[in-house]
Short mmCIF file of C-alpha atoms and ligand atoms in Angstrom, two decimals:
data_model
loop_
_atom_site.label_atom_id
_atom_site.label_comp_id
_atom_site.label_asym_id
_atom_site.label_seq_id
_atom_site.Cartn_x
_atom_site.Cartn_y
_atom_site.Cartn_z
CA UNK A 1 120.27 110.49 48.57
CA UNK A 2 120.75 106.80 48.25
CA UNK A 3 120.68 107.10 44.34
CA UNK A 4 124.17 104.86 44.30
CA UNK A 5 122.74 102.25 46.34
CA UNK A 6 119.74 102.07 44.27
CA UNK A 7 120.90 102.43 40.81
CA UNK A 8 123.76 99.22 41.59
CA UNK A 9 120.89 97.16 42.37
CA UNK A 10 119.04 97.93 39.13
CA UNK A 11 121.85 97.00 37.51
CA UNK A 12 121.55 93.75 38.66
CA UNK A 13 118.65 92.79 38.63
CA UNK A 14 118.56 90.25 36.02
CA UNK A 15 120.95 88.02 38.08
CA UNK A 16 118.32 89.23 41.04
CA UNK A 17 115.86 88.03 39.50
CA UNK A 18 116.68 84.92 37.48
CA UNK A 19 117.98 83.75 41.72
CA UNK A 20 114.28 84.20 42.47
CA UNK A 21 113.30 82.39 39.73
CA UNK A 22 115.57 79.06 40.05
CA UNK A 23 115.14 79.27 43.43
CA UNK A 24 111.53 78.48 43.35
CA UNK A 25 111.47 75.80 41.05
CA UNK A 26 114.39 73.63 42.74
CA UNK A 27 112.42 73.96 46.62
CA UNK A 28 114.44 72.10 49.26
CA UNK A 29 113.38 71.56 52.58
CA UNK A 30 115.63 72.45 55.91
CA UNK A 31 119.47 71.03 56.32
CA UNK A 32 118.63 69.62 52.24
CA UNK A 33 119.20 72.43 50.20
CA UNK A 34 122.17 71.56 48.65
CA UNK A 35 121.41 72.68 45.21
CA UNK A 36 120.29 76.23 46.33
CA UNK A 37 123.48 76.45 48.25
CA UNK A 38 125.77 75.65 45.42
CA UNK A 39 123.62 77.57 43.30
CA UNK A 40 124.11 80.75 45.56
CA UNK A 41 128.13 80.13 46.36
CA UNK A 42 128.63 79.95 42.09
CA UNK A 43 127.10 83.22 42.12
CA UNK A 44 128.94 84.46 44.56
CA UNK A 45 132.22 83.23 44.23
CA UNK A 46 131.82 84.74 40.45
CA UNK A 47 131.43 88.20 41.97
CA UNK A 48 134.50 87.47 43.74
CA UNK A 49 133.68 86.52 47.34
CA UNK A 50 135.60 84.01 49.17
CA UNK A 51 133.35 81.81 51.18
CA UNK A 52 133.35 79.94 54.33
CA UNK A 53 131.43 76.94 53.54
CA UNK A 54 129.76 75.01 56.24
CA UNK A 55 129.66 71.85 54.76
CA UNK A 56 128.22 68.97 56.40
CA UNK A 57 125.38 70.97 56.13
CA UNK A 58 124.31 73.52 53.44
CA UNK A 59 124.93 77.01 53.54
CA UNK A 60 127.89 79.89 53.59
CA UNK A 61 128.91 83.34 54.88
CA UNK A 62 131.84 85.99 53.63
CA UNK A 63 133.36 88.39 54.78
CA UNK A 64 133.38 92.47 53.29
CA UNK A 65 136.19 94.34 55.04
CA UNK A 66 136.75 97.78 54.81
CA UNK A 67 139.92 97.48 56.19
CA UNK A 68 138.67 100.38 58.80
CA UNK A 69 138.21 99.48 62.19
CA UNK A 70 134.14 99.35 63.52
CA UNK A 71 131.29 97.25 64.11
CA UNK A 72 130.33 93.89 62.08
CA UNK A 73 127.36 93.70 60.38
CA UNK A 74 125.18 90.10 59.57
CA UNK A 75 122.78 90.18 56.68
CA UNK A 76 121.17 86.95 56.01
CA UNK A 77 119.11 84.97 53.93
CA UNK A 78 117.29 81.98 54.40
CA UNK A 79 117.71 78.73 51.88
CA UNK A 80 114.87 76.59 52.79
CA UNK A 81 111.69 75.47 51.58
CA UNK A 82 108.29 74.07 53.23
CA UNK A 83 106.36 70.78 52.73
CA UNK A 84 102.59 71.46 50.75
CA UNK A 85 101.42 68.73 49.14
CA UNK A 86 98.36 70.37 47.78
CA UNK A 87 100.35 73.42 46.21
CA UNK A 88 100.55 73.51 42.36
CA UNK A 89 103.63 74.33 41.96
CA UNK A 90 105.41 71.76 44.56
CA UNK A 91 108.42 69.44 43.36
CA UNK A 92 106.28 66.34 42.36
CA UNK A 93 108.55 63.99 44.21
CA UNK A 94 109.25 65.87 47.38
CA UNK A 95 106.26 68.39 47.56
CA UNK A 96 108.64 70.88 48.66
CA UNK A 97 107.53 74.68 48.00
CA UNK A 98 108.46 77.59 48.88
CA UNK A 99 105.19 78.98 50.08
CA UNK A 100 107.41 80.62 52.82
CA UNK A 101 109.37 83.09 50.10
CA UNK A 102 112.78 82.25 51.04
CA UNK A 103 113.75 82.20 47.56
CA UNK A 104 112.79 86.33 47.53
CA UNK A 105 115.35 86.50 50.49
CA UNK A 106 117.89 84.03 49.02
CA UNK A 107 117.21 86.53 45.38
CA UNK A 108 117.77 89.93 47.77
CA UNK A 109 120.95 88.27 49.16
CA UNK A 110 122.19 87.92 45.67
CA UNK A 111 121.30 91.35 44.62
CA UNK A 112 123.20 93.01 47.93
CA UNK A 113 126.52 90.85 46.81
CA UNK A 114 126.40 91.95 43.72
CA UNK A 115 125.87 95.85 44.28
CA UNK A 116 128.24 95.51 47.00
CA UNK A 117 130.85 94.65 44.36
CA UNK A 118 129.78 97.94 42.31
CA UNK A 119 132.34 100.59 42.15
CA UNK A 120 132.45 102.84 45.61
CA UNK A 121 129.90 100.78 46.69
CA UNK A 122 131.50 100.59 50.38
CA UNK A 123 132.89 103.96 50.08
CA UNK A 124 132.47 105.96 53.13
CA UNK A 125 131.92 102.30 55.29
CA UNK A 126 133.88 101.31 58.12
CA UNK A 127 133.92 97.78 60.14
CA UNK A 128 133.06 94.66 58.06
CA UNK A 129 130.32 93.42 56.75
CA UNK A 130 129.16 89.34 57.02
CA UNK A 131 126.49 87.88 54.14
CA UNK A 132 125.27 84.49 55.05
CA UNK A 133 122.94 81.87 53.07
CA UNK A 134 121.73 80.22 56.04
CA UNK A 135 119.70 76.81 56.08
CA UNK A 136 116.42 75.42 57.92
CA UNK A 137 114.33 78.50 59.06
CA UNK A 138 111.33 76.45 59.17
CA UNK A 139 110.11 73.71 62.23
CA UNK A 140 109.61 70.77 60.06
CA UNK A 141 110.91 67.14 59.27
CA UNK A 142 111.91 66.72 63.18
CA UNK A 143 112.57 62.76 62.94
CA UNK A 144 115.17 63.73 59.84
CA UNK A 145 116.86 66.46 62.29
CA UNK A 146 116.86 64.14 65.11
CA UNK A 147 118.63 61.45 63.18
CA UNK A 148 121.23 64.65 61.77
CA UNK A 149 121.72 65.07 65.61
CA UNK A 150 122.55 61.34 66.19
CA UNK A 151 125.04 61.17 63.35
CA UNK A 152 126.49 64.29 65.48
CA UNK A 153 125.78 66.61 62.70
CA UNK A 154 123.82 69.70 63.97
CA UNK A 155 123.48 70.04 67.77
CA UNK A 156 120.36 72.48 66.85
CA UNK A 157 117.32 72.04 64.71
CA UNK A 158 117.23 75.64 63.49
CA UNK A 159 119.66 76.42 61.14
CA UNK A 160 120.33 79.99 62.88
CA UNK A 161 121.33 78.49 66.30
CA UNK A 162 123.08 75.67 64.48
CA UNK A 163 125.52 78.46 63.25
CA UNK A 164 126.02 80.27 65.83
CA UNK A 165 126.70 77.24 68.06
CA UNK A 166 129.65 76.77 65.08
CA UNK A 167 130.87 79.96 65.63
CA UNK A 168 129.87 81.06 62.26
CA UNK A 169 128.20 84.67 64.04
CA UNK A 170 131.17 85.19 66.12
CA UNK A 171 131.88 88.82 67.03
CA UNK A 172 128.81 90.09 64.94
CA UNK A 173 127.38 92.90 66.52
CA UNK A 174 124.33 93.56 64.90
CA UNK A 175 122.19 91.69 62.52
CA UNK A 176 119.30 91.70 60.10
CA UNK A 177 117.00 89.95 57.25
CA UNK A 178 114.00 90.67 55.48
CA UNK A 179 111.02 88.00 55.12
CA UNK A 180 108.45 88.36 52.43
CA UNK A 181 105.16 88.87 53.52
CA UNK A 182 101.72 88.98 51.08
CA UNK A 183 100.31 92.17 53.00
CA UNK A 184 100.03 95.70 51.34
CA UNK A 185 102.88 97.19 52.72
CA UNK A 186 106.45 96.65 54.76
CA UNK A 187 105.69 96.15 57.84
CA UNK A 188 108.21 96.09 61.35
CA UNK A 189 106.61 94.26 64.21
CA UNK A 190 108.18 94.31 67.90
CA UNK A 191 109.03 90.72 68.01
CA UNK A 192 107.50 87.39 67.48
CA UNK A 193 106.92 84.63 69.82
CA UNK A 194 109.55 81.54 70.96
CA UNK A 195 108.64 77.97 71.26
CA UNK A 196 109.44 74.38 72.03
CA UNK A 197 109.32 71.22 70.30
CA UNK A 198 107.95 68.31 71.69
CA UNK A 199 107.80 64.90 70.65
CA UNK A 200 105.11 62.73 72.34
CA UNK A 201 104.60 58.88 72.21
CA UNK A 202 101.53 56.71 74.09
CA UNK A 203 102.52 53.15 74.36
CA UNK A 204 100.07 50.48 75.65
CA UNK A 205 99.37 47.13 75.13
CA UNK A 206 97.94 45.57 71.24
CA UNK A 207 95.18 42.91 71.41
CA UNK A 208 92.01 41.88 69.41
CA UNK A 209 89.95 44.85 69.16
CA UNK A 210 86.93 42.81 68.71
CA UNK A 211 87.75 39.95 70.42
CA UNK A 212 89.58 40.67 73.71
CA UNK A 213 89.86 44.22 73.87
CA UNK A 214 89.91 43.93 77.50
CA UNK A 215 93.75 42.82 77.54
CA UNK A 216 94.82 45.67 75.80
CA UNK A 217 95.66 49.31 76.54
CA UNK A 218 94.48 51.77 74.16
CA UNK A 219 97.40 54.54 73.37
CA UNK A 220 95.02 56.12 70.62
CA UNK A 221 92.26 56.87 73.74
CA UNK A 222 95.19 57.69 76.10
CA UNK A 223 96.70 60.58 73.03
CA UNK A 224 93.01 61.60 72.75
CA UNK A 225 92.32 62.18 76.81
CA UNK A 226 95.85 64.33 76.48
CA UNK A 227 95.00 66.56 73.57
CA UNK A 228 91.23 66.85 75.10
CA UNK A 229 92.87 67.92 78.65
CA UNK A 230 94.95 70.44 76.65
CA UNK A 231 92.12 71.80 75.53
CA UNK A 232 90.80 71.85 79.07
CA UNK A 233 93.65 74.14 80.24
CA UNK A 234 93.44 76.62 77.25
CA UNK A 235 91.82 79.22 78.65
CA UNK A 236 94.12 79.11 82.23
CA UNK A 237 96.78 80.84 79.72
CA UNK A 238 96.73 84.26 79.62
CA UNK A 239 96.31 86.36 76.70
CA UNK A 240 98.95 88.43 77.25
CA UNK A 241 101.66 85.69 77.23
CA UNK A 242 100.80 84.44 73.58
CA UNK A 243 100.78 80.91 74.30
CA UNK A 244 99.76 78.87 71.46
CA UNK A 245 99.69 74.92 71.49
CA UNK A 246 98.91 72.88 68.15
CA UNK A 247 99.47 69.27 68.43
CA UNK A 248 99.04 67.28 65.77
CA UNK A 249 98.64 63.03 65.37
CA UNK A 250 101.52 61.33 63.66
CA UNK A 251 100.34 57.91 64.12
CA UNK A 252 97.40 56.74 65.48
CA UNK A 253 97.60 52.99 65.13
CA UNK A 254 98.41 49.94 62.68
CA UNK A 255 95.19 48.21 61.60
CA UNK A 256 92.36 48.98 62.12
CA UNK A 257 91.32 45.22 64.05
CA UNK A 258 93.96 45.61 66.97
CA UNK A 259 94.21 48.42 69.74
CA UNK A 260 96.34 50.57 68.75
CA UNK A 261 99.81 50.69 71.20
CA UNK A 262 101.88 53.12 69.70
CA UNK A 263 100.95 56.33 69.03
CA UNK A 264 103.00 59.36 68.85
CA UNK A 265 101.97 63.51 68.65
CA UNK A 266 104.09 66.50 67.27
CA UNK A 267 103.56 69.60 69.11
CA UNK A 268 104.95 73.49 69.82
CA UNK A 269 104.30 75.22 72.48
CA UNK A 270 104.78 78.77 71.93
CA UNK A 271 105.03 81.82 74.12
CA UNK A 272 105.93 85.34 74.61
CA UNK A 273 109.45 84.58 76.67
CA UNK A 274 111.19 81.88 77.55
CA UNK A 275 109.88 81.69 81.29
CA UNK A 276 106.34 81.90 79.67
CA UNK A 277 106.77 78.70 77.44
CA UNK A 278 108.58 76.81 79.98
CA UNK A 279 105.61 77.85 82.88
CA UNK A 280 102.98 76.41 80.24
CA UNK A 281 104.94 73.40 79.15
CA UNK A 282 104.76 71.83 82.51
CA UNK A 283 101.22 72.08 82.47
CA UNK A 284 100.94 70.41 78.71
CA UNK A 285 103.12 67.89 80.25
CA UNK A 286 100.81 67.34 83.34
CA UNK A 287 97.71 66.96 80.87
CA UNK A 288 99.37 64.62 78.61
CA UNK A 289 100.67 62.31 81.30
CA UNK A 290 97.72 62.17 83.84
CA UNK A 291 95.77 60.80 80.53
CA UNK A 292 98.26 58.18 80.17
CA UNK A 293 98.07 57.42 83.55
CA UNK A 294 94.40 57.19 83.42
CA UNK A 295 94.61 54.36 80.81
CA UNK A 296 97.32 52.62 82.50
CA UNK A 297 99.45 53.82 79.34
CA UNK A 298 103.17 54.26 79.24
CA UNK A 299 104.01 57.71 78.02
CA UNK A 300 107.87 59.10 76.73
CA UNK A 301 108.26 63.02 76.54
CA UNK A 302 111.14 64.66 74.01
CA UNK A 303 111.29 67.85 74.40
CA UNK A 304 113.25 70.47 72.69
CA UNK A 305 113.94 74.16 72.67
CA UNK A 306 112.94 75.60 69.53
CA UNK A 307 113.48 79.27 69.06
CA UNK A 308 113.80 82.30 71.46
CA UNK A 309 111.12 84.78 71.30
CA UNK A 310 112.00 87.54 68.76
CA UNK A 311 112.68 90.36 70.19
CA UNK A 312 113.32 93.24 67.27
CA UNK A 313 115.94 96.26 68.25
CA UNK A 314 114.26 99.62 69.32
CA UNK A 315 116.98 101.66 66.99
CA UNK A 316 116.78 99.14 64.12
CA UNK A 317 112.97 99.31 64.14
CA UNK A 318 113.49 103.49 63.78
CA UNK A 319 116.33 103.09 61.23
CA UNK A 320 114.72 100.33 58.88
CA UNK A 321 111.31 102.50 58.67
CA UNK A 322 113.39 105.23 57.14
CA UNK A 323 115.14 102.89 54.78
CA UNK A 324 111.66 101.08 54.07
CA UNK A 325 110.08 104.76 53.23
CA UNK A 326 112.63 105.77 51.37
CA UNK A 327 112.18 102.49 49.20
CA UNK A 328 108.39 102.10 49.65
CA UNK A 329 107.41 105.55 49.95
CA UNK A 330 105.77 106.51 53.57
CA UNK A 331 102.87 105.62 52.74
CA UNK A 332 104.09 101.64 51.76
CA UNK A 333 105.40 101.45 55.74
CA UNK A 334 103.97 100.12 58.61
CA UNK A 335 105.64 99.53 61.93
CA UNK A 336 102.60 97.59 63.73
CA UNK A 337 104.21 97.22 67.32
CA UNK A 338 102.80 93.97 69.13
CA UNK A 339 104.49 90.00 68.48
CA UNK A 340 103.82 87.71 65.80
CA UNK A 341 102.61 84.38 66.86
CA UNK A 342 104.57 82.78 64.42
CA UNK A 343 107.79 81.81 65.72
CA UNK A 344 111.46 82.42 63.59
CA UNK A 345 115.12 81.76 64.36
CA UNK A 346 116.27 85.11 63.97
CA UNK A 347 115.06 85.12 68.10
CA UNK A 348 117.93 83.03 69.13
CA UNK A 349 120.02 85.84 67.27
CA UNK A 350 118.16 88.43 69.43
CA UNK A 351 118.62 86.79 72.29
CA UNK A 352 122.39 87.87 71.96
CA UNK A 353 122.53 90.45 69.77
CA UNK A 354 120.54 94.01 68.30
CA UNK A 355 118.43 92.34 65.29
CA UNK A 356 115.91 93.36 62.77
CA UNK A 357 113.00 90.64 61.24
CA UNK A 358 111.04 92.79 59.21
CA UNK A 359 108.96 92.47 56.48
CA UNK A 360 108.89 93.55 52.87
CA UNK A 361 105.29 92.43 50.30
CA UNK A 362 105.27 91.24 46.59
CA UNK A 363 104.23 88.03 47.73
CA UNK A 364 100.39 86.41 47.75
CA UNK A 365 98.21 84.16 49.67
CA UNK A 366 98.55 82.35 52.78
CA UNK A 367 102.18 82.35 54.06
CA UNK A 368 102.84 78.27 53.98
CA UNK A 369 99.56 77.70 52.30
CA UNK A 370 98.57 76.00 48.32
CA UNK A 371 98.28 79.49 47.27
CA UNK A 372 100.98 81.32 48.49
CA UNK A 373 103.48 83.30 45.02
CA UNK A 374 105.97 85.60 44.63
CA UNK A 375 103.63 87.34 42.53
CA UNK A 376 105.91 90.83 42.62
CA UNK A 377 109.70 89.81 42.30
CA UNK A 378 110.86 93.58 42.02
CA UNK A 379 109.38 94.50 45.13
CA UNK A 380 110.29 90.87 47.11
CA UNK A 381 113.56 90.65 45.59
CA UNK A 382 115.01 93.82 44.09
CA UNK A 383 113.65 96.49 46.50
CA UNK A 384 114.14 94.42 49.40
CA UNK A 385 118.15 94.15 48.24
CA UNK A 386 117.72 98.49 48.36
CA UNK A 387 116.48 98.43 52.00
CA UNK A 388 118.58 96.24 53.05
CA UNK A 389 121.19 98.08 51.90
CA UNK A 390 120.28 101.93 52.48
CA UNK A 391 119.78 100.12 56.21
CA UNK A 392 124.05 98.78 55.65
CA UNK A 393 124.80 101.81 54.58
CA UNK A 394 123.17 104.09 57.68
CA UNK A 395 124.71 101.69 60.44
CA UNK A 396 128.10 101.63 59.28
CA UNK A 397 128.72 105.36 57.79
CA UNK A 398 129.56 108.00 59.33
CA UNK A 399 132.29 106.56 61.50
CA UNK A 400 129.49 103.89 62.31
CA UNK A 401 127.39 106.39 63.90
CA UNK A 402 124.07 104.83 63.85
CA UNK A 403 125.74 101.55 64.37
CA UNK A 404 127.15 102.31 67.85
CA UNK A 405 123.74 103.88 69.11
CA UNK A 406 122.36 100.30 68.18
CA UNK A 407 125.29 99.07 70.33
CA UNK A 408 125.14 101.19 73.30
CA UNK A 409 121.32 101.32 73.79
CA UNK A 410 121.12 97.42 72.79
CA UNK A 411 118.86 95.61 75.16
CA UNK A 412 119.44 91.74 75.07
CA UNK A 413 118.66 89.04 77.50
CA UNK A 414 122.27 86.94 76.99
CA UNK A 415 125.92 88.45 77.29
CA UNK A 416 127.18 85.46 75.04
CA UNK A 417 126.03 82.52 73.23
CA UNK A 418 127.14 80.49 75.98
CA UNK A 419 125.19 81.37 78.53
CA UNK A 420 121.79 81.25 75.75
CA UNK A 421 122.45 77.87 75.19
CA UNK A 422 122.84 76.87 79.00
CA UNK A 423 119.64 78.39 79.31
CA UNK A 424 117.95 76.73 76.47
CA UNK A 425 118.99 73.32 77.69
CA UNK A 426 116.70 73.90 80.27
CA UNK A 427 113.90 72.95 77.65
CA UNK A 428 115.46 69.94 77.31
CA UNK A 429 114.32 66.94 78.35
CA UNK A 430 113.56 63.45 77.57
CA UNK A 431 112.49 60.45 78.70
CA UNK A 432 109.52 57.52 80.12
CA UNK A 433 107.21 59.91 82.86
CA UNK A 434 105.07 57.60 84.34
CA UNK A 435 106.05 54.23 86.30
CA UNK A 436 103.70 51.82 87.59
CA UNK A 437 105.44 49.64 90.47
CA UNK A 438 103.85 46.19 91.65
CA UNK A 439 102.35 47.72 94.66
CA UNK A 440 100.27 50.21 92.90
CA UNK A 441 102.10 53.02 93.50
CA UNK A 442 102.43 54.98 90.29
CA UNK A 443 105.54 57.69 90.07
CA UNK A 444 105.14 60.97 87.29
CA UNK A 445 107.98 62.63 86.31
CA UNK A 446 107.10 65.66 84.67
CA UNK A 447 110.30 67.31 83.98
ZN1 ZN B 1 109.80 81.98 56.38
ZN1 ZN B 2 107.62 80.26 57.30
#
């Protein structure tokens, strides 16, 4: 039935492949992946696309119009690589990887360009359809995002949200990806949890630590007391709600003779919605000044939205298991229900419009781990490419059938991006919480 679809990916799946291939051995982390974005615009503009490039940061879409009147359609891939020192295969100099399988996306994206391009491949399609090679999926290198923000480059540290916020999603109606995964089969989950970034830093007061530790205040004890009291509230949050905090130290102090009076955490805090995160934030908050304050420690609090829970399409989930079996056989599907507790910026896309994250295998090992391969390129690359295109070609056939149930029954929490980043901003906050006046009062501010 989908014979056409399948047979013009085939036919390219040397380019398909050889994508994967350079891909992975030229890893480049979030907002950096300028080689794998010229890489992927050569290849396209050679099959003819005209692209909208973003540049100031890496990263393209194009348009396909049928020239008949219907819904738009985003398919995306993802350009960026993770940070694992300890894999084999990382670039020597800046242990990128991509232990993530971004490059299988970034290979699939290639492979639906180029069978798009086939002879009567659009036949039979109406509306348009947008392919996008989109940077920084991943959470990492915040001090090199905050400085991009500074310079008044992004205004968002996922690369999703940082296009949209351009405009670059405008009037898209529905949109989808597919990330690698090393289980058995494809798999469709419900969703996938949101989070928040924070950025933490203790300040006290250096001295001696031998000789007159008493005139100092210790930041490292203070960061300790707030990671122990996070602990301490753990099991207040409720199952249900997916919460998920995982701080980590950044610096813990200088040398090892003087107190140590700057130290700083990462953290996320993660959740099932929005209201969830920002309930449980103010209670990380609470634990991680009252430890300051009980070292007479200064404390400053950046926090950041991250990404909106996922929240996967009801209609997509039915119409990508039928593509997926038709690919995979029904036997190679799963749709598990239930939320990832991994977080992905495809949510701030759902929080606006019908999406679909799901999952397709051919990879191994731990997902951002030293022993995580594409160890099955046809099946992360080529066959993903088919899915996502049998999936293309049900929503916008058939006068768009399909498409417009996704439409009408969609069931999103934002009318416009507008109001999704007024709520975000919400998360946002930043500043000095505690202050210690000469009297002995002491003042917390915990938002
Ligand atoms: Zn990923
Ligand atoms: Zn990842």
């Amino acid at each position: 039935m989908y014979e056409k679809i399948t047979n013009a990916v085939e036919k390219n799946s040397k380019l398909i492949l050889d994508a994967e291939r350079y891909i992975w051995n030229n890893p480049e982390t979030g907002f950096r992946e300028w080689k794998t974005s010229k890489y992927l615009a050569d290849i396209f503009e050679k099959l003819g696309y005209k692209l909208t490039m973003a540049g100031d940061i890496p990263g393209f879409y194009t348009d396909i119009d049928t020239g008949v009147p219907g819904p738009k359609v985003l398919i995306l891939g993802e350009m960026d690589a993770l940070i694992c020192n300890e894999h084999p295969e990382a670039d020597t100099k800046t242990h990128a990887v991509h232990c993530c399988g971004h490059n299988a996306q970034c290979a699939a994206l290639v492979g639906i360009a180029a069978a798009l391009r086939e002879e009567g491949a659009i036949d039979g399609f109406c509306g348009s359809v947008r392919l996008c090679a989109v940077p920084a999926e991943e959470g990492i290198e915040i001090s090199f995002r905050q400085d991009l923000r500074k310079q008044g480059i992004i205004s968002y540290y996922g690369g999703k949200a940082e296009y949209l916020h351009r405009g670059y999603f405008d009037g898209v109606d529905i949109a989808f990806m597919i990330h690698t995964t090393a289980g058995e089969k494809a798999s469709i989950k419900k969703g996938a949890v949101g989070n928040l970034r924070k950025a933490v830093r203790y300040i006290g007061v250096a001295a001696h630590a031998g000789g007159s530790p008493s005139k100092g205040i210790n930041a490292l004890y203070a960061a300790t007391l707030g990671l122990s009291a996070i602990n301490s509230l753990r099991e207040t949050f409720k199952e249900a709600d997916l919460v998920r905090v995982h701080p980590i130290i950044t610096s813990g102090g200088a040398a090892v003779n003087a107190i140590p009076s700057d130290v700083t955490i990462e953290s996320y805090v993660r959740g099932k919605t929005l209201e969830v995160i920002e309930r449980e934030n103010k209670k990380v908050n609470r634990a991680l000044i009252g430890a300051a304050v009980s070292m007479g420690a200064k404390i400053n609090i950046n926090d950041k939205p991250g990404y909106h829970p996922l929240n996967n399409d009801d209609t997509l989930i039915e119409l990508t298991k039928e593509a997926m079996e038709y690919v995979m056989g029904k036997d190679g599907v799963v749709v598990e229900g239930g939320f990832s507790t991994g977080s992905t910026d495809m949510g701030d896309l759902s929080a606006i419009m019908p999406v679909i994250h799901p999952y397709m295998p051919g990879a191994t090992g731990n997902a951002h781990g030293s022993d995580y391969y594409i160890k099955n390129p046809q099946v992360a690359c080529v066959d993903s490419a088919k899915v996502q295109l049998i999936l293309l070609n049900m929503l916008l056939t058939d006068n768009a059938k399909h498409a417009n149930r996704v439409i009408e029954k969609k069931c999103v929490q934002f009318a416009s991006k507008d109001e999704y980043f007024k709520r975000i901003q919400k998360l946002d906050s930043e500043g000095e919480r505690v202050k210690y006046c000469e009297n002995g009062e002491i003042y917390i501010s915990s938002l």
